[in-house]
């Protein structure tokens, strides 16, 4: 597990939040960053930690699956994130 100060963790979380909001990273890349940068875990370690299969985690990180909302929230929770809906652009009328 990665040893980070509270300030370092908050900085990484803010970076990830901004990158995702700016569409600079995919959701899978964000999950991978949470796993590696915040926790320093392998896929198997992180999958065990959050209670999903390593295959599911691998597919989420690669973007080759449409995981259920409950699974995605489980994967994102250790980084302090959850999925939600918000309007990104004004609708076309």
CSV table of C-alpha atoms in Angstrom, one decimal:
chain,number,residue,atom,x,y,z
A,1,UNK,CA,0.0,0.0,0.0
A,2,UNK,CA,1.2,3.5,-0.9
A,3,UNK,CA,2.1,5.7,2.0
A,4,UNK,CA,0.8,9.2,1.3
A,5,UNK,CA,0.1,12.1,3.5
A,6,UNK,CA,-3.5,13.4,3.7
A,7,UNK,CA,-2.5,16.4,1.6
A,8,UNK,CA,-0.9,14.2,-1.1
A,9,UNK,CA,-4.1,12.1,-1.2
A,10,UNK,CA,-6.3,15.1,-1.5
A,11,UNK,CA,-4.1,16.5,-4.3
A,12,UNK,CA,-4.3,13.3,-6.3
A,13,UNK,CA,-8.1,13.1,-5.8
A,14,UNK,CA,-8.5,16.7,-7.0
A,15,UNK,CA,-6.3,16.0,-10.0
A,16,UNK,CA,-8.4,13.0,-10.9
A,17,UNK,CA,-11.7,14.8,-10.4
A,18,UNK,CA,-10.5,17.6,-12.7
A,19,UNK,CA,-9.1,15.2,-15.4
A,20,UNK,CA,-12.4,13.3,-15.5
A,21,UNK,CA,-14.5,16.4,-15.6
A,22,UNK,CA,-12.4,17.8,-18.5
A,23,UNK,CA,-12.7,14.4,-20.3
A,24,UNK,CA,-8.9,14.1,-20.2
A,25,UNK,CA,-9.2,10.5,-18.8
A,26,UNK,CA,-11.7,7.7,-19.1
A,27,UNK,CA,-13.5,6.2,-16.2
A,28,UNK,CA,-11.3,3.1,-16.5
A,29,UNK,CA,-8.1,5.2,-16.4
A,30,UNK,CA,-9.5,6.9,-13.3
A,31,UNK,CA,-10.1,3.6,-11.6
A,32,UNK,CA,-6.6,2.5,-12.5
A,33,UNK,CA,-5.1,5.8,-11.1
A,34,UNK,CA,-7.1,5.3,-7.8
A,35,UNK,CA,-5.7,1.8,-7.5
A,36,UNK,CA,-2.1,2.6,-8.4
A,37,UNK,CA,-1.6,6.2,-7.2
A,38,UNK,CA,-3.7,6.1,-4.0
A,39,UNK,CA,-3.2,2.5,-2.9
A,40,UNK,CA,-0.2,1.1,-4.8
A,41,UNK,CA,-2.0,-2.2,-5.3
A,42,UNK,CA,-2.0,-4.7,-8.1
A,43,UNK,CA,-5.3,-5.5,-9.8
A,44,UNK,CA,-5.7,-8.7,-7.8
A,45,UNK,CA,-5.0,-6.9,-4.5
A,46,UNK,CA,-7.5,-4.1,-5.3
A,47,UNK,CA,-10.2,-6.4,-6.5
A,48,UNK,CA,-9.9,-8.5,-3.3
A,49,UNK,CA,-9.9,-5.3,-1.3
A,50,UNK,CA,-13.2,-4.0,-2.8
A,51,UNK,CA,-14.8,-7.4,-3.2
A,52,UNK,CA,-15.0,-8.0,-7.0
A,53,UNK,CA,-13.2,-10.3,-9.3
A,54,UNK,CA,-9.9,-9.3,-10.8
A,55,UNK,CA,-11.3,-10.0,-14.2
A,56,UNK,CA,-14.1,-7.5,-13.7
A,57,UNK,CA,-11.6,-4.9,-12.5
A,58,UNK,CA,-9.3,-5.6,-15.5
A,59,UNK,CA,-12.2,-5.1,-17.9
A,60,UNK,CA,-13.3,-1.9,-16.2
A,61,UNK,CA,-9.8,-0.5,-16.4
A,62,UNK,CA,-9.5,-1.4,-20.1
A,63,UNK,CA,-13.0,-0.1,-20.9
A,64,UNK,CA,-14.2,-3.4,-22.3
A,65,UNK,CA,-17.3,-3.8,-20.1
A,66,UNK,CA,-20.4,-1.9,-19.0
A,67,UNK,CA,-20.3,-2.7,-15.3
A,68,UNK,CA,-23.4,-2.2,-13.2
A,69,UNK,CA,-23.7,1.0,-11.3
A,70,UNK,CA,-23.3,-0.8,-7.9
A,71,UNK,CA,-20.0,-2.3,-9.1
A,72,UNK,CA,-18.7,1.0,-10.4
A,73,UNK,CA,-19.5,2.7,-7.1
A,74,UNK,CA,-17.7,-0.1,-5.3
A,75,UNK,CA,-14.6,0.4,-7.5
A,76,UNK,CA,-14.7,4.2,-7.1
A,77,UNK,CA,-15.5,4.4,-3.4
A,78,UNK,CA,-11.9,4.0,-2.0
A,79,UNK,CA,-11.0,7.2,-3.9
A,80,UNK,CA,-14.0,9.0,-2.4
A,81,UNK,CA,-16.0,9.0,-5.7
A,82,UNK,CA,-19.4,7.7,-6.8
A,83,UNK,CA,-21.1,7.9,-10.2
A,84,UNK,CA,-23.9,10.5,-10.6
A,85,UNK,CA,-25.7,12.2,-13.4
A,86,UNK,CA,-25.3,15.8,-14.3
A,87,UNK,CA,-26.0,17.9,-17.3
A,88,UNK,CA,-22.7,18.6,-19.1
A,89,UNK,CA,-23.9,20.7,-22.0
A,90,UNK,CA,-27.2,22.6,-22.7
A,91,UNK,CA,-29.6,20.3,-24.6
A,92,UNK,CA,-30.2,20.9,-28.3
A,93,UNK,CA,-33.6,22.4,-28.8
